[in-house]
Short mmCIF file of C-alpha atoms in Angstrom, two decimals:
data_model
loop_
_atom_site.label_atom_id
_atom_site.label_comp_id
_atom_site.label_asym_id
_atom_site.label_seq_id
_atom_site.Cartn_x
_atom_site.Cartn_y
_atom_site.Cartn_z
CA MET D 194 11.24 16.21 -10.05
CA ALA D 195 10.42 13.53 -12.62
CA GLU D 196 9.68 10.92 -10.00
CA ARG D 197 6.71 12.77 -8.55
CA THR D 198 4.11 10.79 -10.41
CA PRO D 199 0.93 12.10 -8.83
CA VAL D 200 -0.74 9.85 -6.32
CA GLY D 201 -4.48 10.29 -6.15
CA GLN D 202 -7.08 8.90 -3.81
CA PRO D 203 -6.44 5.26 -2.96
CA ASP D 204 -8.31 2.61 -4.88
CA VAL D 205 -9.70 -0.28 -2.90
CA GLU D 206 -10.39 -3.13 -5.25
CA VAL D 207 -11.72 -6.58 -4.47
CA LEU D 208 -9.84 -8.74 -6.96
CA ARG D 209 -11.61 -11.90 -5.86
CA GLY D 210 -14.32 -12.71 -3.34
CA SER D 211 -16.98 -10.46 -1.84
CA ALA D 212 -16.69 -6.96 -0.49
CA ALA D 213 -18.79 -7.96 2.51
CA ALA D 214 -16.25 -10.54 3.63
CA PHE D 215 -13.49 -7.93 3.57
CA GLU D 216 -15.60 -5.34 5.33
CA GLU D 217 -16.07 -7.74 8.19
CA GLU D 218 -12.42 -8.68 8.29
CA LEU D 219 -11.25 -5.06 8.18
CA ARG D 220 -13.61 -4.14 10.98
CA SER D 221 -12.16 -6.84 13.17
CA LEU D 222 -8.60 -5.80 12.28
CA ALA D 223 -9.03 -2.06 12.70
CA PRO D 224 -7.88 -0.99 16.12
CA ALA D 225 -10.37 0.97 18.14
CA LEU D 226 -9.85 4.69 17.96
CA PRO D 227 -7.26 5.50 20.62
CA GLU D 228 -8.78 5.44 24.06
CA ARG D 229 -6.80 8.23 25.56
CA ILE D 230 -8.32 10.87 23.36
CA ASN D 231 -11.70 9.27 23.30
CA ALA D 232 -12.20 9.17 27.05
CA ASP D 233 -15.64 7.92 27.84
CA PRO D 234 -15.96 7.67 31.62
CA GLU D 235 -18.67 5.05 31.29
CA HIS D 236 -16.29 2.66 29.57
CA ALA D 237 -13.08 3.92 31.04
CA GLU D 238 -12.44 0.96 33.29
CA ASN D 239 -12.39 -1.23 30.18
CA GLY D 240 -8.96 0.13 29.28
CA LEU D 241 -7.54 -1.17 32.53
CA ALA D 242 -9.45 -4.46 32.30
CA LYS D 243 -8.15 -4.92 28.78
CA LEU D 244 -4.57 -4.34 29.90
CA VAL D 245 -4.83 -6.79 32.79
CA LEU D 246 -6.67 -9.46 30.82
CA THR D 247 -4.23 -9.19 27.92
CA LEU D 248 -1.29 -9.74 30.25
CA ILE D 249 -3.03 -12.72 31.86
CA ALA D 250 -3.86 -14.16 28.44
CA LEU D 251 -0.24 -13.71 27.38
CA LEU D 252 1.03 -15.57 30.44
CA ARG D 253 -1.64 -18.21 29.97
CA ASP D 254 -0.44 -18.77 26.37
CA VAL D 255 3.17 -19.18 27.46
CA LEU D 256 2.32 -21.55 30.29
CA GLU D 257 -0.16 -23.59 28.27
CA HIS D 258 2.42 -24.03 25.57
CA GLN D 259 4.90 -25.35 28.12
CA ALA D 260 2.28 -27.63 29.64
CA VAL D 261 1.43 -29.15 26.24
CA ARG D 262 5.11 -29.65 25.46
CA ARG D 263 5.69 -31.39 28.77
CA MET D 264 2.60 -33.54 28.29
CA ASP D 265 3.68 -34.55 24.78
CA GLY D 266 7.23 -35.10 25.96
CA GLY D 267 6.02 -37.70 28.43
CA THR D 268 7.65 -36.11 31.45
CA LEU D 269 4.42 -35.60 33.37
CA ARG D 270 2.55 -38.19 35.42
CA ASP D 271 -1.16 -38.68 34.74
CA ASP D 272 -2.18 -36.93 37.95
CA GLU D 273 0.10 -33.98 37.12
CA ILE D 274 -1.44 -33.65 33.65
CA GLU D 275 -4.87 -33.69 35.22
CA ARG D 276 -3.99 -31.04 37.83
CA LEU D 277 -2.39 -28.75 35.24
CA GLY D 278 -5.23 -29.11 32.76
CA LEU D 279 -7.87 -28.38 35.37
CA ALA D 280 -5.99 -25.32 36.57
CA PHE D 281 -5.85 -23.93 33.03
CA LYS D 282 -9.48 -24.82 32.51
CA ARG D 283 -10.50 -22.86 35.60
CA LEU D 284 -8.37 -19.92 34.51
CA ASP D 285 -10.07 -20.04 31.11
CA GLU D 286 -13.52 -20.03 32.72
CA ARG D 287 -12.63 -17.05 34.91
CA MET D 288 -11.31 -15.19 31.90
CA GLN D 289 -14.50 -15.87 29.96
CA GLU D 290 -16.50 -14.42 32.87
CA LEU D 291 -14.30 -11.33 33.10
CA LYS D 292 -14.39 -10.76 29.36
CA ALA D 293 -18.18 -10.94 29.45
CA ILE D 294 -18.34 -8.48 32.37
CA PHE D 295 -16.16 -5.94 30.58
CA GLY D 296 -17.64 -6.55 27.15
CA LEU D 297 -14.34 -7.70 25.68
CA THR D 298 -13.79 -10.33 22.99
CA ASP D 299 -10.74 -12.48 22.29
CA GLU D 300 -9.76 -10.06 19.56
CA ASP D 301 -9.62 -7.23 22.08
CA LEU D 302 -7.00 -9.02 24.12
CA THR D 303 -4.06 -7.48 22.37
CA ILE D 304 -2.15 -4.31 23.11
CA ASP D 305 -0.58 -2.32 20.36
CA LEU D 306 2.92 -1.27 21.36
CA GLY D 307 3.42 0.84 18.27
CA PRO D 308 6.73 0.12 16.62
CA LEU D 309 7.25 -2.90 18.85
CA GLY D 310 4.22 -4.55 17.33
CA ARG D 311 1.39 -6.14 19.16
CA LEU D 312 1.52 -7.70 22.54
CA ARG D 313 -0.09 -11.09 22.12
CA MET B 684 -3.11 23.61 23.38
CA THR B 685 -0.91 20.95 21.81
CA VAL B 686 0.95 20.44 18.57
CA TYR B 687 -0.45 17.65 16.43
CA LEU B 688 1.91 15.73 14.10
CA TYR B 689 0.90 14.53 10.61
CA CYS B 690 4.09 13.52 8.86
CA LEU B 691 7.76 14.19 8.28
CA VAL B 692 8.89 15.56 4.93
CA ALA B 693 12.37 16.17 3.53
CA SER B 694 13.01 19.89 3.93
CA GLY B 695 12.25 22.21 1.07
CA HIS B 696 8.56 21.47 0.68
CA GLU B 697 5.86 23.76 1.99
CA PRO B 698 2.24 22.90 2.66
CA ALA B 699 0.02 24.60 0.10
CA PRO B 700 -1.43 27.84 1.51
CA GLY B 701 -4.83 27.15 3.00
CA LEU B 702 -4.10 23.49 3.80
CA THR B 703 -5.88 22.64 7.03
CA GLY B 704 -5.84 19.65 9.35
CA LEU B 705 -7.71 18.49 12.44
CA GLY B 706 -10.38 20.96 13.50
CA GLY B 707 -9.68 23.12 10.43
CA ALA B 708 -6.41 24.41 11.91
CA PRO B 709 -3.80 25.56 9.37
CA VAL B 710 -0.93 23.16 8.71
CA ARG B 711 2.51 24.61 9.40
CA VAL B 712 6.10 23.36 9.40
CA VAL B 713 8.45 22.69 12.32
CA SER B 714 12.01 22.12 11.12
CA ALA B 715 14.71 20.13 12.85
CA ASP B 716 17.99 18.97 11.32
CA GLY B 717 16.96 18.73 7.68
CA VAL B 718 13.60 17.14 8.42
CA ASP B 719 10.33 19.07 8.36
CA ALA B 720 7.41 18.06 10.53
CA TRP B 721 4.00 19.06 9.23
CA VAL B 722 1.87 19.96 12.22
CA SER B 723 -1.12 21.98 13.31
CA ASP B 724 -2.25 23.37 16.64
CA LEU B 725 -4.89 21.38 18.45
CA HIS B 726 -7.05 23.31 20.87
CA ASP B 727 -9.42 20.74 22.32
CA ALA B 728 -8.46 17.36 23.73
CA GLY B 729 -8.27 15.98 20.20
CA ARG B 730 -11.20 13.64 20.16
CA ALA B 731 -10.50 10.58 18.11
CA THR B 732 -13.16 10.53 15.44
CA VAL B 733 -13.45 9.18 11.95
CA ALA B 734 -13.46 12.76 10.64
CA HIS B 735 -10.15 13.39 12.40
CA ALA B 736 -8.64 10.21 11.00
CA ARG B 737 -9.69 11.32 7.52
CA ALA B 738 -8.26 14.80 8.14
CA HIS B 739 -4.97 13.23 9.23
CA ASP B 740 -4.67 11.21 6.04
CA ALA B 741 -5.71 14.20 3.91
CA VAL B 742 -2.75 16.22 5.18
CA VAL B 743 -0.39 13.26 4.66
CA ARG B 744 -1.77 12.92 1.14
CA ALA B 745 -1.21 16.62 0.48
CA ALA B 746 2.45 16.12 1.41
CA MET B 747 2.48 13.07 -0.85
CA ALA B 748 1.52 15.31 -3.76
CA GLN B 749 4.93 16.97 -3.41
CA GLU B 750 7.24 14.31 -2.03
CA THR B 751 6.71 10.99 -0.27
CA PRO B 752 6.61 11.72 3.48
CA LEU B 753 7.01 9.50 6.51
CA PRO B 754 3.42 9.45 7.74
CA ALA B 755 2.97 9.63 11.51
CA ARG B 756 0.55 7.37 13.28
CA PHE B 757 -2.73 9.05 14.15
CA GLY B 758 -3.03 10.71 17.54
CA GLN B 759 0.43 12.00 18.44
CA THR B 760 0.61 15.36 20.12
CA PHE B 761 3.47 17.34 21.67
CA ALA B 762 3.39 19.99 24.36
CA ASP B 763 4.95 22.56 22.01
CA ASP B 764 7.26 22.92 19.00
CA GLY B 765 10.31 22.57 21.24
CA ALA B 766 9.20 19.19 22.56
CA LEU B 767 8.63 17.94 19.02
CA CYS B 768 12.05 19.25 17.91
CA ARG B 769 13.76 17.47 20.78
CA SER B 770 12.08 14.18 19.86
CA LEU B 771 13.08 14.62 16.22
CA ARG B 772 16.70 15.51 17.03
CA GLU B 773 17.07 12.44 19.21
CA ARG B 774 16.39 10.31 16.17
CA GLY B 775 17.69 12.72 13.51
CA SER B 776 19.91 10.62 11.25
CA VAL B 777 17.60 7.61 11.45
CA LEU B 778 14.65 9.68 10.27
CA ALA B 779 16.60 11.12 7.34
CA GLU B 780 17.57 7.58 6.30
CA ARG B 781 13.98 6.46 6.44
CA LEU B 782 12.82 9.43 4.40
CA ALA B 783 15.38 8.56 1.75
CA ARG B 784 14.14 4.98 1.74
CA VAL B 785 10.53 5.90 0.87
CA ARG B 786 11.43 8.70 -1.55
CA GLY B 787 9.46 8.55 -4.76
CA ALA B 788 7.49 5.51 -3.64
CA ALA B 789 4.01 4.68 -2.39
CA GLU B 790 2.54 1.82 -0.40
CA MET B 791 0.24 -0.81 -1.86
CA THR B 792 -1.58 -3.24 0.42
CA VAL B 793 -2.71 -6.77 -0.42
CA ARG B 794 -5.07 -8.65 1.90
CA LEU B 795 -5.65 -12.34 1.36
CA LEU B 796 -8.46 -14.09 3.20
CA VAL B 797 -7.54 -17.60 4.23
CA GLU B 798 -9.29 -20.38 2.35
CA PRO B 799 -12.92 -20.63 3.47
CA SER B 800 -12.55 -24.30 4.34
CA SER B 801 -9.59 -23.61 6.61
CA ALA B 802 -11.24 -20.54 8.09
CA GLU B 803 -14.26 -22.60 9.00
CA ALA B 804 -12.05 -25.27 10.49
CA LEU B 805 -10.25 -22.66 12.57
CA ALA B 806 -13.49 -21.06 13.66
CA SER B 807 -14.96 -24.35 14.78
CA GLU B 808 -11.71 -25.11 16.57
CA GLN B 809 -12.18 -21.89 18.50
CA ARG B 810 -15.81 -22.63 19.24
CA SER B 811 -15.08 -26.15 20.42
CA LEU B 812 -12.40 -24.85 22.73
CA SER B 813 -14.67 -22.43 24.48
CA ALA B 814 -17.91 -24.41 24.27
CA ALA B 815 -16.79 -27.99 24.74
CA HIS B 816 -16.31 -27.63 28.50
CA PRO B 817 -13.80 -30.45 28.62
CA SER B 818 -14.43 -32.37 31.79
CA THR B 819 -10.90 -33.56 32.48
CA GLY B 820 -7.62 -31.74 32.69
CA ARG B 821 -6.16 -33.92 29.97
CA ALA B 822 -9.04 -33.05 27.64
CA TYR B 823 -8.48 -29.36 28.26
CA LEU B 824 -4.79 -29.63 27.41
CA ALA B 825 -5.65 -31.57 24.25
CA LEU B 826 -7.86 -28.66 23.18
CA ALA B 827 -5.10 -26.22 24.04
CA ARG B 828 -2.82 -28.23 21.79
CA ALA B 829 -5.38 -28.04 18.96
CA ARG B 830 -5.46 -24.27 19.34
CA GLN B 831 -1.67 -24.04 19.24
CA GLU B 832 -1.56 -26.21 16.14
CA ALA B 833 -4.23 -24.13 14.42
CA ARG B 834 -2.12 -21.04 15.07
CA ALA B 835 0.99 -22.67 13.69
CA GLU B 836 -0.97 -23.79 10.64
CA ALA B 837 -2.24 -20.25 10.02
CA ALA B 838 1.34 -18.98 10.24
CA ARG B 839 2.56 -21.61 7.76
CA ARG B 840 -0.20 -20.72 5.33
CA ALA B 841 0.63 -17.03 5.62
CA ASP B 842 4.31 -17.77 4.88
CA PHE B 843 3.36 -19.82 1.85
CA LEU B 844 1.08 -17.15 0.34
CA GLN B 845 3.63 -14.45 1.06
CA ALA B 846 6.37 -16.36 -0.76
CA ARG B 847 4.19 -17.06 -3.78
CA LEU B 848 3.06 -13.46 -4.15
CA TRP B 849 6.62 -12.26 -3.69
CA GLN B 850 7.78 -14.29 -6.67
CA CYS B 851 5.28 -12.40 -8.83
CA VAL B 852 5.94 -8.84 -7.65
CA ALA B 853 9.60 -8.88 -6.56
CA GLY B 854 10.67 -7.10 -9.75
CA VAL B 855 8.66 -3.95 -9.00
CA VAL B 856 8.69 -3.92 -5.19
CA ARG B 857 11.36 -2.11 -3.20
CA GLU B 858 10.39 -3.59 0.12
CA GLU B 859 7.77 -5.78 1.73
CA ALA B 860 6.19 -5.65 5.18
CA ARG B 861 3.80 -8.17 6.66
CA THR B 862 1.36 -7.18 9.33
CA PRO B 863 1.55 -9.63 12.23
CA LEU B 864 -1.29 -12.13 12.26
CA VAL B 865 -3.85 -11.25 14.86
CA TRP B 866 -5.49 -14.28 16.35
CA PRO B 867 -7.96 -15.59 15.31
CA ALA B 868 -6.18 -14.90 12.01
CA ARG B 869 -8.41 -14.89 8.98
CA SER B 870 -6.30 -12.82 6.65
CA VAL B 871 -2.74 -12.15 5.63
CA THR B 872 -1.82 -8.51 5.02
CA LEU B 873 1.20 -7.67 2.90
CA SER B 874 2.34 -4.14 2.21
CA HIS B 875 4.64 -3.27 -0.66
CA LEU B 876 6.75 -0.20 -1.17
CA VAL B 877 6.53 0.52 -4.89
CA ALA B 878 8.11 3.29 -6.97
CA ARG B 879 5.32 5.61 -8.05
CA ASP B 880 6.10 5.23 -11.73
CA ALA B 881 5.84 1.44 -11.35
CA LEU B 882 2.38 1.38 -9.75
CA ALA B 883 0.60 0.29 -12.92
CA THR B 884 3.10 -2.52 -13.51
CA TYR B 885 2.65 -3.60 -9.91
CA ARG B 886 -1.13 -3.75 -10.26
CA LEU B 887 -0.81 -5.90 -13.34
CA ALA B 888 1.59 -8.27 -11.57
CA VAL B 889 -0.83 -8.69 -8.65
CA GLN B 890 -3.78 -9.23 -10.97
CA ARG B 891 -1.85 -11.84 -12.90
CA PHE B 892 -0.93 -13.60 -9.66
CA VAL B 893 -4.57 -13.65 -8.57
CA GLU B 894 -5.83 -14.95 -11.89
CA ARG B 895 -3.24 -17.66 -12.29
CA GLU B 896 -2.42 -18.91 -8.87
CA LEU B 897 -4.97 -18.03 -6.28
CA ARG B 898 -8.34 -19.20 -5.09
CA GLN B 899 -8.56 -17.05 -1.97
CA PRO B 900 -10.44 -13.73 -1.84
CA VAL B 901 -8.06 -10.82 -2.39
CA LEU B 902 -8.30 -7.11 -1.70
CA LEU B 903 -5.82 -4.68 -3.22
CA SER B 904 -5.68 -1.11 -1.97
CA GLY B 905 -3.55 1.95 -2.53
CA PRO B 906 -1.60 3.96 -3.29
CA TRP B 907 -1.11 5.01 0.33
CA ALA B 908 1.55 7.06 2.00
CA PRO B 909 4.13 4.53 3.25
CA TYR B 910 2.46 3.94 6.63
CA SER B 911 3.95 0.44 6.90
CA PHE B 912 7.50 1.53 6.09
CA THR B 913 8.30 4.04 8.78
CA GLU B 914 10.30 1.77 11.05
CA GLN B 915 13.48 -0.22 10.65
CA PRO B 916 13.02 -3.13 8.29
CA ARG B 917 12.46 -6.28 10.30
CA GLY B 918 14.09 -9.64 9.88
CA MET G 980 -20.66 5.63 11.94
CA THR G 981 -20.59 3.94 8.57
CA GLY G 982 -24.27 3.20 8.20
CA GLU G 983 -25.01 5.55 5.34
CA LEU G 984 -21.95 4.83 3.24
CA GLU G 985 -21.89 2.75 0.11
CA SER G 986 -20.14 -0.57 0.42
CA SER G 987 -17.15 0.64 -1.59
CA GLU G 988 -16.86 3.75 0.59
CA ARG G 989 -16.97 1.60 3.71
CA LEU G 990 -14.12 -0.48 2.36
CA VAL G 991 -12.07 2.64 1.63
CA LEU G 992 -12.78 3.99 5.10
CA SER G 993 -11.86 0.69 6.75
CA GLU G 994 -8.62 0.52 4.84
CA LEU G 995 -7.89 4.12 5.76
CA LEU G 996 -8.47 3.47 9.45
CA ASN G 997 -6.31 0.37 9.30
CA HIS G 998 -3.46 2.41 7.87
CA VAL G 999 -3.82 5.60 9.88
CA LEU G 1000 -4.53 4.07 13.29
CA ASP G 1001 -2.41 0.96 13.17
CA LYS G 1002 0.65 2.04 11.25
CA GLY G 1003 2.83 5.03 10.73
CA LEU G 1004 5.76 6.55 12.53
CA VAL G 1005 5.57 6.78 16.29
CA ILE G 1006 7.69 9.69 17.46
CA SER G 1007 6.32 10.57 20.84
CA GLY G 1008 6.55 6.94 21.81
CA ASP G 1009 4.25 7.27 24.74
CA VAL G 1010 1.34 5.07 25.52
CA THR G 1011 -0.97 6.67 28.01
CA ILE G 1012 -3.35 4.53 29.97
CA SER G 1013 -6.24 6.48 31.40
CA VAL G 1014 -8.97 5.58 33.80
CA ALA G 1015 -12.07 7.74 33.98
CA ASP G 1016 -10.38 10.43 31.92
CA ILE G 1017 -7.39 10.61 34.26
CA ASP G 1018 -4.01 9.70 32.84
CA LEU G 1019 -2.50 7.14 35.18
CA LEU G 1020 0.33 5.44 33.41
CA ARG G 1021 2.65 6.77 30.79
CA VAL G 1022 4.78 4.11 29.22
CA GLY G 1023 7.73 5.75 27.52
CA LEU G 1024 8.54 3.69 24.47
CA SER G 1025 10.90 6.30 23.09
CA VAL G 1026 13.52 5.41 25.68
CA TYR G 1027 13.41 1.82 24.62
CA LEU G 1028 13.45 2.68 20.94
CA THR G 1029 16.44 4.91 21.34
CA SER G 1030 18.30 2.19 23.13
CA VAL G 1031 17.48 -0.42 20.48
CA GLU G 1032 18.66 1.88 17.74
CA THR G 1033 21.82 2.70 19.67
CA VAL G 1034 22.47 -0.98 20.20
CA GLU G 1035 22.00 -1.66 16.51
CA ALA G 1036 24.23 1.21 15.47
CA ARG G 1037 26.99 0.01 17.78
CA ALA G 1038 26.65 -3.55 16.58
CA ALA G 1039 26.94 -2.32 13.01
CA GLU G 1040 30.07 -0.34 13.89
CA ARG G 1041 31.62 -3.47 15.27
CA GLY G 1042 30.68 -5.29 12.09
CA GLU G 1043 28.12 -7.49 13.82
CA SER G 1044 24.70 -8.13 12.49
CA PRO G 1045 22.20 -6.06 14.43
CA LEU G 1046 19.37 -7.60 16.35
CA SER G 1047 16.54 -8.62 14.13
CA GLY G 1048 12.97 -7.82 15.08
CA ASP G 1049 12.52 -11.47 15.93
CA ASP G 1050 15.25 -11.46 18.53
CA ARG G 1051 13.65 -8.64 20.38
CA ILE G 1052 10.24 -10.10 20.77
CA SER G 1053 10.71 -13.82 20.52
CA VAL G 1054 9.45 -14.27 24.07
CA LEU G 1055 5.98 -13.25 22.94
CA PRO G 1056 3.96 -16.19 21.69
CA GLY G 1057 1.00 -16.20 19.37
CA ARG G 1058 2.24 -13.63 16.94
CA GLU G 1059 3.92 -14.19 13.67
CA ARG G 1060 6.78 -12.20 12.34
CA PRO G 1061 7.70 -11.79 8.71
#
């Protein structure tokens, strides 16, 4: 049993920089307490909104990436670039509105799939 | 009533008498195929509170005092002992392998904030994207490209810092795990699986790395139960 | 919830939450999506996990290199893998 060097309470040590900066960063990283056992009817629809908006944002990322590649590759006509860009712009505006309505931020638009990692 | 899971422990270790978990319920053992699950009964719906999260880690830490466990993620409940046993048996040999992998070790976590100048640049990139209201489609796509490039840049920087730190700690680290960057990424999180008797050496190696090579803010925390080393190694 | 804690205690708590809530073994493998306190969707991840592990075990038996994490999720953009 020699290897059981006791492990006490964890130390959290700021080796460089300010504690405040890390507090803020850790707050933004920490996932919300799980919704399913913290059911608050008043905010319940947010779970669904978050799911839908995350999926839309994910698709938007994929499609935007393709659009930029095509634009840079020179395979799109000027009017096509314009149409695509405006469509994405409108989608972005709608998403901003919906995020505001449901009180979500960009950082909320991720879904934790446990061992599979994060979606988006 | 449900059965709440704290961690898996190699069989042969008992929770100390009087050890309690969520809601003050006594911690007991459910055994399946050479692996012990430390659980307690949960009577209410299991509200997710900070107190409960602390209670979860306290039980994991109590197991840690005997033998390094595989800590479960907070919030997993099972209908009864039988349901838990079935889940464990389905993954039996894999779980035993993973327990062997973390044996005698603890997790240390290093968080590096990205350089302030870059962080500001990224932040203003984000702001300009949402606030600039580009009037043409082409302008919007140009901003989308800037966002994609900022993401790629953050990923490159994370790779670079990870490689440099690794050179300094490789001798005392069994395994490394990096938490995926969450956009907008402002920090890189690296977790290291370190033998418990090498923790002091590890700390020194990280401190030396910070003093000699780094300008970014750094946070070092641990020892933790190996929360980041419960799944198959990736990549 | 953290208003009365010292700065160092807040840091410890934040780190603890980041470990306990975001990491650790997932056995039940279910994600439940609820609306107004009613469970609507149960996404069974355990089925998928079992199949990935089975696939990897079989690949190893055949002497092939198992799928890496990257292969499984490379369709998802905007996230970085180690």
